[in-house]
C-alpha cells in the first residue's frame, strides 16, 4: 500500500474485507472499480477498461459506472451470480480532513435483492441457509428479503432429501458453513446453479428474538436460523423490521415431490424451454396480483395432505365458481391492489418513495369493496372465516390520505410530496416562497412599465439566482444608475438590484427549508407506517389467498373442471383430461379417459405404441392429484381421489450430463428413489423402464421392479412398457391389471385413438410411427423387410428350441406358448447349468433392492454364457 495514494490505500483496505464482491467505490458521480474487479467488470458489463496513473510503471486497471445508472449494471452482475458491495462517502467532503471517509453501506447478493427494478414480480427471491449437524440431520432456512418471509424445515433423511428439497424452491443463493463437505458444495453450485456464501457465526442475536421465540427449545433450528439472520444483517447493514417470525415447515404435512417429479411433471416450468408457458402453473395462473402469483407457485410446490384444509379451499372455490358476477367484481377490485408484501419490505428497508406509499393507500382502500363482495358470497363457513381475517386499516389510510399528495414525484428529496395543511411550518415556508415569487412577477410588470422595455424578463438560474435580462437593442432605454450590471451575453445584458437580491434570499431560503422539512415529514410518515408492517403483511397474505382461490374458480369454469371428492378406498376418475395438453390443443380434439385404482387394482401395466398417449395418460393422473390437493377443481367429469403422500415419476429420457450420468443411470436412480421412499399411500409413475439397456436386461429389470412394487411397496402404480412379454404378469400378480392405448391399422397406416382400454396391446406399430415422422420411404421399406426377416427367423428359432426341449439351456422370451415364457422357473436339463439353478433358487429375491437383483441376475447370466 505504501506505493499508492491515500485514496487508493483506503480502497485496498475496504476491498480486503470484501474479497468475494465487486467493490463499487464512490468517487463523485461515479462508482469506480480497480485492479481485478475492473478487469472482470469491464468484461461482464461490456464497458471500457481504462487505467489510473497511466504514467506510472504499473498503471492500475480501472473502470466505472455512473451513479445514476448503477442499478442497471448491478442487476447484470447479480443475474450472473456475483455480489456487489456498495461503498459510499459517509461524510461531507467540505468538512473532511484528508481523504473523505467511506464505508460499505450494503452488499447486494443474488438472494438479498431489494430494489423492485431488479426483482421479478411473479417470483419469490429466496436466499437459503443450510446447516448440517453431527447426527446426520440438516436444517434449511428460507428467506425472501423483499417480503420478509421466513420459513425453516428440518430434514433427517440424509443429503439426497436435502438436495430434492432445495431443488424444488426458487433459491438464488445458499449460505453454508465453510465446513460443509466439498462434494456437497460442488453439487449445490453445479446442479442447482446457485451462488454459495459462507457464514460460520451461528450465535443467537438477541435483536431478532421476536422472530424466533418459538424456536428457543430447539437448538438445531436456532443455529440454522441464526446463521441466515447473521448473514443478512452483515450484508444489509440496515433496518430489518419487516422480517417475519420463522414458520416451521413440517414436510410430512405436504405431498412430497422429489426433483425428478417436479421436473418430469413440468409443474412450474417446461423441461425443454425452462419457461412458464406449457406448465401446470401456466394453466392455473389467472391471478390478478403479483403476490397472488407467487402464492400459487408455493401451493403448487407444496400440495396439502390435510383433507380438512383441502376441503376448506374447495368450498371457497366452489362459491366463487357458482357466482360469476361476484367473482368478476372481485377480479376488477383486485386490479387496484398493488404488491403489499414488497411494499411493506421497501418501507421497512427505508427505500420506499412517496409513490410507494400512495400505492399502499390505494390498495388498502379496496379492502371494503373486497369485503362487500365476500358478503354476497357468504354462503358457507369458509367464506365467513376468510372475511373475519380481512380488516380495514383505517389509521394507515387516514394518515396517508391527509399527508401525501395523490401524484407525488419519484424523488423524496426535491419536495412537492406533502399536502397543504399537513404541517403549519411547511405551509408558512410555502407561503413565503409563493409570495416572493408573486413579488417577482409584480416587479417584472413594474420594470417593463418604468423602462418601456416590453421584452424585459426576470429570470432565475442556480448560478446567479434571480436577475433582470434586457436585450442589447433595448439597453438605451434603461435609466442611468437604475440597475447593477451582473453578466454580459452576446445578445443581452443581465442586471440585479439590491431589492431583488433581498427577495431572492427570502425565496430561496423558504424553498430550501421547505424541501428539507418535506423530507423530514416524509421519513416520519414512513416510520409511522413501519409500525403497522405486521398488519400489512397479514392483509397481504389474506388478499393473495383470495386471489389464488378466485384464480382456481376462474380456470375451473373456463375449462369445465369438476370439484373432486376425497375418498378412502378407490381412486376413480371419469373422462379425465390432461390440463396442459388440453389447452395446447385448443380444438376440442382431446380424448378423455378413465382411471381406476383400488386395493385390488394397485398396478396398471400400460402397453401401446409410441405417440399413442401413454405418457400423457400417466401425467394427467399425477397433475389431477396435485390440482386436487392444492384445492383446485380437476379436469374430468367426475373424480373420487385418494390423498397421496408422495408422487414419484420416471417419465421421458433425459441424460444428466452435468452429473455425468447416462439415460439408463438416470432411469435407475429415479426408479430406485421411488422404490426406497414410496409407501402404500404413494403414487408411482414409471414410463418405459429398462429401455436404456439391452432388451433382455431391460425386460428383466422391468419385471423385477414391477414385482418388487407389487410385493413390498404396495403403492398405486402406473407402469408403461414396450415389452409385451411383461403382460403375462397379470396371471401371476393378483393386483396388476393390463390396460392399453387403442390403435388401429387402415390401409397400412396406423391411427392412434388415444383411448385406454382393458387388456394388453397386440402390436407396437414402431415402423408405422416412423412413417408418421416422415422418415425416407426407402428406409421404411427396408425396415419392413428386416422386420419380416426377424419375425420369420424367430419362428424358426422357436420351433427348434421347442423340439430340442431347450437342451442348450437358452431361454426365449418370444415363444408363442405363454407357458414357455415362464420357463425361467422350470427345470433346466443341461447339467452345466444345475449349479446356476441351485444358486438362483437360494436368492432372497423379495428381500433385495432392484439394483441388487439386477447385479445378481447379471452375475448368473455371465456364468451361463461362459459355459
PDB file of C-alpha atoms in Angstrom, residues 468-662:
ATOM      1  CA  UNK A 468     -33.165  41.110 -14.932  1.00  0.00           C
ATOM      2  CA  UNK A 469     -32.391  40.375 -18.587  1.00  0.00           C
ATOM      3  CA  UNK A 470     -32.525  43.073 -21.283  1.00  0.00           C
ATOM      4  CA  UNK A 471     -31.649  42.600 -24.946  1.00  0.00           C
ATOM      5  CA  UNK A 472     -28.836  44.797 -26.281  1.00  0.00           C
ATOM      6  CA  UNK A 473     -31.222  46.501 -28.664  1.00  0.00           C
ATOM      7  CA  UNK A 474     -33.110  47.955 -25.653  1.00  0.00           C
ATOM      8  CA  UNK A 475     -30.184  48.901 -23.414  1.00  0.00           C
ATOM      9  CA  UNK A 476     -30.529  52.596 -24.288  1.00  0.00           C
ATOM     10  CA  UNK A 477     -33.973  52.665 -22.685  1.00  0.00           C
ATOM     11  CA  UNK A 478     -32.626  51.786 -19.215  1.00  0.00           C
ATOM     12  CA  UNK A 479     -32.355  54.905 -16.959  1.00  0.00           C
ATOM     13  CA  UNK A 480     -28.807  55.535 -15.748  1.00  0.00           C
ATOM     14  CA  UNK A 481     -27.851  54.027 -12.381  1.00  0.00           C
ATOM     15  CA  UNK A 482     -31.119  52.020 -12.240  1.00  0.00           C
ATOM     16  CA  UNK A 483     -29.543  48.523 -12.355  1.00  0.00           C
ATOM     17  CA  UNK A 484     -26.263  46.879 -11.362  1.00  0.00           C
ATOM     18  CA  UNK A 485     -24.644  45.017 -14.264  1.00  0.00           C
ATOM     19  CA  UNK A 486     -24.112  41.274 -13.497  1.00  0.00           C
ATOM     20  CA  UNK A 487     -23.308  39.470 -16.788  1.00  0.00           C
ATOM     21  CA  UNK A 488     -22.839  40.276 -20.457  1.00  0.00           C
ATOM     22  CA  UNK A 489     -24.114  37.883 -23.122  1.00  0.00           C
ATOM     23  CA  UNK A 490     -23.863  38.025 -26.894  1.00  0.00           C
ATOM     24  CA  UNK A 491     -27.329  39.452 -27.376  1.00  0.00           C
ATOM     25  CA  UNK A 492     -28.288  40.632 -23.896  1.00  0.00           C
ATOM     26  CA  UNK A 493     -27.191  42.038 -20.574  1.00  0.00           C
ATOM     27  CA  UNK A 494     -28.154  40.753 -17.127  1.00  0.00           C
ATOM     28  CA  UNK A 495     -28.685  43.033 -14.140  1.00  0.00           C
ATOM     29  CA  UNK A 496     -29.549  42.836 -10.451  1.00  0.00           C
ATOM     30  CA  UNK A 497     -30.862  45.261  -7.837  1.00  0.00           C
ATOM     31  CA  UNK A 498     -30.358  45.207  -4.046  1.00  0.00           C
ATOM     32  CA  UNK A 499     -34.104  44.770  -3.557  1.00  0.00           C
ATOM     33  CA  UNK A 500     -34.210  41.833  -5.990  1.00  0.00           C
ATOM     34  CA  UNK A 501     -31.324  40.071  -4.221  1.00  0.00           C
ATOM     35  CA  UNK A 502     -33.021  40.559  -0.854  1.00  0.00           C
ATOM     36  CA  UNK A 503     -36.205  38.921  -2.079  1.00  0.00           C
ATOM     37  CA  UNK A 504     -34.166  36.156  -3.715  1.00  0.00           C
ATOM     38  CA  UNK A 505     -32.633  35.301  -0.343  1.00  0.00           C
ATOM     39  CA  UNK A 506     -36.057  35.073   1.259  1.00  0.00           C
ATOM     40  CA  UNK A 507     -37.481  32.913  -1.544  1.00  0.00           C
ATOM     41  CA  UNK A 508     -34.546  30.504  -1.763  1.00  0.00           C
ATOM     42  CA  UNK A 509     -34.310  30.170   1.991  1.00  0.00           C
ATOM     43  CA  UNK A 510     -38.025  29.375   2.177  1.00  0.00           C
ATOM     44  CA  UNK A 511     -37.789  26.834  -0.677  1.00  0.00           C
ATOM     45  CA  UNK A 512     -34.688  25.169   0.795  1.00  0.00           C
ATOM     46  CA  UNK A 513     -36.246  24.888   4.223  1.00  0.00           C
ATOM     47  CA  UNK A 514     -39.484  23.684   2.659  1.00  0.00           C
ATOM     48  CA  UNK A 515     -37.728  20.842   0.805  1.00  0.00           C
ATOM     49  CA  UNK A 516     -35.737  19.835   3.894  1.00  0.00           C
ATOM     50  CA  UNK A 517     -38.852  19.861   6.065  1.00  0.00           C
ATOM     51  CA  UNK A 518     -40.830  17.851   3.497  1.00  0.00           C
ATOM     52  CA  UNK A 519     -38.181  15.115   3.532  1.00  0.00           C
ATOM     53  CA  UNK A 520     -38.221  15.050   7.330  1.00  0.00           C
ATOM     54  CA  UNK A 521     -42.005  14.798   7.370  1.00  0.00           C
ATOM     55  CA  UNK A 522     -41.962  12.069   4.744  1.00  0.00           C
ATOM     56  CA  UNK A 523     -39.474   9.952   6.713  1.00  0.00           C
ATOM     57  CA  UNK A 524     -41.606  10.431   9.836  1.00  0.00           C
ATOM     58  CA  UNK A 525     -44.674   9.202   7.963  1.00  0.00           C
ATOM     59  CA  UNK A 526     -42.721   6.233   6.619  1.00  0.00           C
ATOM     60  CA  UNK A 527     -41.594   5.387  10.163  1.00  0.00           C
ATOM     61  CA  UNK A 528     -45.180   5.522  11.396  1.00  0.00           C
ATOM     62  CA  UNK A 529     -46.241   3.155   8.623  1.00  0.00           C
ATOM     63  CA  UNK A 530     -43.379   0.854   9.610  1.00  0.00           C
ATOM     64  CA  UNK A 531     -45.105   0.272  12.945  1.00  0.00           C
ATOM     65  CA  UNK A 532     -48.019  -1.229  11.017  1.00  0.00           C
ATOM     66  CA  UNK A 533     -45.970  -3.595   8.854  1.00  0.00           C
ATOM     67  CA  UNK A 534     -47.228  -6.795  10.582  1.00  0.00           C
ATOM     68  CA  UNK A 535     -50.806  -5.702   9.785  1.00  0.00           C
ATOM     69  CA  UNK A 536     -49.928  -5.021   6.152  1.00  0.00           C
ATOM     70  CA  UNK A 537     -48.190  -8.375   5.820  1.00  0.00           C
ATOM     71  CA  UNK A 538     -51.184 -10.175   7.340  1.00  0.00           C
ATOM     72  CA  UNK A 539     -53.549  -8.428   4.930  1.00  0.00           C
ATOM     73  CA  UNK A 540     -51.229  -9.315   2.041  1.00  0.00           C
ATOM     74  CA  UNK A 541     -51.467 -12.991   2.996  1.00  0.00           C
ATOM     75  CA  UNK A 542     -55.282 -12.910   3.122  1.00  0.00           C
ATOM     76  CA  UNK A 543     -55.672 -10.993  -0.140  1.00  0.00           C
ATOM     77  CA  UNK A 544     -53.205 -13.202  -2.002  1.00  0.00           C
ATOM     78  CA  UNK A 545     -55.121 -16.266  -0.739  1.00  0.00           C
ATOM     79  CA  UNK A 546     -58.361 -14.794  -2.088  1.00  0.00           C
ATOM     80  CA  UNK A 547     -56.591 -14.086  -5.383  1.00  0.00           C
ATOM     81  CA  UNK A 548     -55.387 -17.680  -5.781  1.00  0.00           C
ATOM     82  CA  UNK A 549     -58.793 -19.133  -4.927  1.00  0.00           C
ATOM     83  CA  UNK A 550     -60.584 -16.869  -7.410  1.00  0.00           C
ATOM     84  CA  UNK A 551     -57.979 -17.936  -9.971  1.00  0.00           C
ATOM     85  CA  UNK A 552     -58.894 -21.581  -9.338  1.00  0.00           C
ATOM     86  CA  UNK A 553     -62.586 -20.758  -9.762  1.00  0.00           C
ATOM     87  CA  UNK A 554     -61.954 -18.768 -12.954  1.00  0.00           C
ATOM     88  CA  UNK A 555     -59.848 -21.506 -14.543  1.00  0.00           C
ATOM     89  CA  UNK A 556     -62.253 -24.230 -13.433  1.00  0.00           C
ATOM     90  CA  UNK A 557     -65.242 -22.547 -15.021  1.00  0.00           C
ATOM     91  CA  UNK A 558     -63.397 -21.665 -18.211  1.00  0.00           C
ATOM     92  CA  UNK A 559     -62.101 -25.216 -18.682  1.00  0.00           C
ATOM     93  CA  UNK A 560     -65.082 -27.159 -17.334  1.00  0.00           C
ATOM     94  CA  UNK A 561     -63.313 -28.642 -14.313  1.00  0.00           C
ATOM     95  CA  UNK A 562     -65.109 -30.587 -11.567  1.00  0.00           C
ATOM     96  CA  UNK A 563     -64.893 -30.456  -7.789  1.00  0.00           C
ATOM     97  CA  UNK A 564     -63.175 -33.667  -6.618  1.00  0.00           C
ATOM     98  CA  UNK A 565     -64.310 -35.912  -3.794  1.00  0.00           C
ATOM     99  CA  UNK A 566     -61.674 -37.311  -1.456  1.00  0.00           C
ATOM    100  CA  UNK A 567     -62.281 -40.937  -0.537  1.00  0.00           C
ATOM    101  CA  UNK A 568     -60.527 -43.701   1.393  1.00  0.00           C
ATOM    102  CA  UNK A 569     -60.584 -46.741  -0.870  1.00  0.00           C
ATOM    103  CA  UNK A 570     -60.877 -46.348  -4.633  1.00  0.00           C
ATOM    104  CA  UNK A 571     -59.474 -43.684  -6.935  1.00  0.00           C
ATOM    105  CA  UNK A 572     -61.896 -43.297  -9.803  1.00  0.00           C
ATOM    106  CA  UNK A 573     -61.636 -40.592 -12.467  1.00  0.00           C
ATOM    107  CA  UNK A 574     -64.264 -40.467 -15.199  1.00  0.00           C
ATOM    108  CA  UNK A 575     -63.349 -38.855 -18.528  1.00  0.00           C
ATOM    109  CA  UNK A 576     -60.137 -37.365 -17.169  1.00  0.00           C
ATOM    110  CA  UNK A 577     -58.075 -34.940 -19.226  1.00  0.00           C
ATOM    111  CA  UNK A 578     -54.511 -33.601 -19.188  1.00  0.00           C
ATOM    112  CA  UNK A 579     -54.920 -29.918 -18.162  1.00  0.00           C
ATOM    113  CA  UNK A 580     -51.954 -28.636 -20.170  1.00  0.00           C
ATOM    114  CA  UNK A 581     -52.250 -30.748 -23.321  1.00  0.00           C
ATOM    115  CA  UNK A 582     -55.938 -29.884 -23.481  1.00  0.00           C
ATOM    116  CA  UNK A 583     -55.093 -26.156 -23.509  1.00  0.00           C
ATOM    117  CA  UNK A 584     -52.340 -26.534 -26.077  1.00  0.00           C
ATOM    118  CA  UNK A 585     -54.620 -28.429 -28.473  1.00  0.00           C
ATOM    119  CA  UNK A 586     -57.448 -25.846 -28.114  1.00  0.00           C
ATOM    120  CA  UNK A 587     -59.584 -27.517 -30.762  1.00  0.00           C
ATOM    121  CA  UNK A 588     -61.635 -29.823 -28.579  1.00  0.00           C
ATOM    122  CA  UNK A 589     -59.959 -32.909 -30.010  1.00  0.00           C
ATOM    123  CA  UNK A 590     -58.520 -34.126 -26.708  1.00  0.00           C
ATOM    124  CA  UNK A 591     -59.664 -37.690 -25.976  1.00  0.00           C
ATOM    125  CA  UNK A 592     -60.586 -38.143 -22.287  1.00  0.00           C
ATOM    126  CA  UNK A 593     -60.002 -41.391 -20.407  1.00  0.00           C
ATOM    127  CA  UNK A 594     -60.973 -43.095 -17.171  1.00  0.00           C
ATOM    128  CA  UNK A 595     -58.649 -44.174 -14.356  1.00  0.00           C
ATOM    129  CA  UNK A 596     -59.481 -46.698 -11.666  1.00  0.00           C
ATOM    130  CA  UNK A 597     -57.175 -47.781  -8.811  1.00  0.00           C
ATOM    131  CA  UNK A 598     -58.056 -49.578  -5.601  1.00  0.00           C
ATOM    132  CA  UNK A 599     -56.700 -52.177  -3.167  1.00  0.00           C
ATOM    133  CA  UNK A 600     -57.338 -54.979  -5.673  1.00  0.00           C
ATOM    134  CA  UNK A 601     -56.055 -52.980  -8.617  1.00  0.00           C
ATOM    135  CA  UNK A 602     -52.870 -51.205  -7.465  1.00  0.00           C
ATOM    136  CA  UNK A 603     -50.729 -51.527 -10.612  1.00  0.00           C
ATOM    137  CA  UNK A 604     -51.777 -50.677 -14.151  1.00  0.00           C
ATOM    138  CA  UNK A 605     -49.430 -52.061 -16.810  1.00  0.00           C
ATOM    139  CA  UNK A 606     -49.883 -49.877 -19.880  1.00  0.00           C
ATOM    140  CA  UNK A 607     -48.943 -51.083 -23.367  1.00  0.00           C
ATOM    141  CA  UNK A 608     -49.395 -49.435 -26.735  1.00  0.00           C
ATOM    142  CA  UNK A 609     -47.363 -47.789 -29.491  1.00  0.00           C
ATOM    143  CA  UNK A 610     -45.299 -44.651 -29.191  1.00  0.00           C
ATOM    144  CA  UNK A 611     -47.242 -41.414 -29.700  1.00  0.00           C
ATOM    145  CA  UNK A 612     -50.426 -43.132 -28.612  1.00  0.00           C
ATOM    146  CA  UNK A 613     -50.686 -41.227 -25.324  1.00  0.00           C
ATOM    147  CA  UNK A 614     -49.274 -43.498 -22.607  1.00  0.00           C
ATOM    148  CA  UNK A 615     -47.092 -40.804 -21.045  1.00  0.00           C
ATOM    149  CA  UNK A 616     -49.882 -38.216 -21.304  1.00  0.00           C
ATOM    150  CA  UNK A 617     -52.256 -40.601 -19.530  1.00  0.00           C
ATOM    151  CA  UNK A 618     -49.768 -41.101 -16.709  1.00  0.00           C
ATOM    152  CA  UNK A 619     -49.012 -37.414 -16.322  1.00  0.00           C
ATOM    153  CA  UNK A 620     -52.661 -36.417 -16.334  1.00  0.00           C
ATOM    154  CA  UNK A 621     -53.303 -38.632 -13.307  1.00  0.00           C
ATOM    155  CA  UNK A 622     -50.433 -37.033 -11.362  1.00  0.00           C
ATOM    156  CA  UNK A 623     -51.478 -33.490 -12.316  1.00  0.00           C
ATOM    157  CA  UNK A 624     -55.087 -34.216 -11.397  1.00  0.00           C
ATOM    158  CA  UNK A 625     -53.949 -35.448  -7.971  1.00  0.00           C
ATOM    159  CA  UNK A 626     -51.814 -32.333  -7.434  1.00  0.00           C
ATOM    160  CA  UNK A 627     -54.595 -29.986  -8.556  1.00  0.00           C
ATOM    161  CA  UNK A 628     -56.997 -31.661  -6.155  1.00  0.00           C
ATOM    162  CA  UNK A 629     -54.587 -31.484  -3.227  1.00  0.00           C
ATOM    163  CA  UNK A 630     -53.919 -27.763  -3.677  1.00  0.00           C
ATOM    164  CA  UNK A 631     -57.662 -27.124  -3.551  1.00  0.00           C
ATOM    165  CA  UNK A 632     -58.493 -26.666  -7.226  1.00  0.00           C
ATOM    166  CA  UNK A 633     -61.190 -28.333  -9.307  1.00  0.00           C
ATOM    167  CA  UNK A 634     -59.878 -31.028 -11.658  1.00  0.00           C
ATOM    168  CA  UNK A 635     -60.204 -31.729 -15.422  1.00  0.00           C
ATOM    169  CA  UNK A 636     -62.749 -34.555 -15.672  1.00  0.00           C
ATOM    170  CA  UNK A 637     -66.451 -35.332 -15.448  1.00  0.00           C
ATOM    171  CA  UNK A 638     -66.180 -36.944 -12.013  1.00  0.00           C
ATOM    172  CA  UNK A 639     -63.310 -37.585  -9.602  1.00  0.00           C
ATOM    173  CA  UNK A 640     -63.019 -39.672  -6.452  1.00  0.00           C
ATOM    174  CA  UNK A 641     -59.446 -39.049  -5.353  1.00  0.00           C
ATOM    175  CA  UNK A 642     -57.184 -40.579  -2.755  1.00  0.00           C
ATOM    176  CA  UNK A 643     -54.852 -38.303  -0.806  1.00  0.00           C
ATOM    177  CA  UNK A 644     -51.329 -39.309  -1.793  1.00  0.00           C
ATOM    178  CA  UNK A 645     -48.321 -38.600   0.428  1.00  0.00           C
ATOM    179  CA  UNK A 646     -45.726 -38.698  -2.375  1.00  0.00           C
ATOM    180  CA  UNK A 647     -45.535 -38.802  -6.162  1.00  0.00           C
ATOM    181  CA  UNK A 648     -42.604 -40.440  -7.918  1.00  0.00           C
ATOM    182  CA  UNK A 649     -42.087 -40.297 -11.652  1.00  0.00           C
ATOM    183  CA  UNK A 650     -39.786 -41.654 -14.285  1.00  0.00           C
ATOM    184  CA  UNK A 651     -41.125 -40.161 -17.498  1.00  0.00           C
ATOM    185  CA  UNK A 652     -39.024 -39.227 -20.501  1.00  0.00           C
ATOM    186  CA  UNK A 653     -35.379 -39.894 -21.292  1.00  0.00           C
ATOM    187  CA  UNK A 654     -33.109 -37.107 -20.089  1.00  0.00           C
ATOM    188  CA  UNK A 655     -29.385 -37.577 -19.632  1.00  0.00           C
ATOM    189  CA  UNK A 656     -27.964 -35.688 -16.667  1.00  0.00           C
ATOM    190  CA  UNK A 657     -24.781 -34.642 -18.415  1.00  0.00           C
ATOM    191  CA  UNK A 658     -23.779 -32.216 -15.669  1.00  0.00           C
ATOM    192  CA  UNK A 659     -23.624 -35.073 -13.195  1.00  0.00           C
ATOM    193  CA  UNK A 660     -22.040 -37.356 -15.798  1.00  0.00           C
ATOM    194  CA  UNK A 661     -24.995 -39.748 -15.849  1.00  0.00           C
ATOM    195  CA  UNK A 662     -26.417 -41.588 -18.860  1.00  0.00           C
TER     196      UNK A 662
END
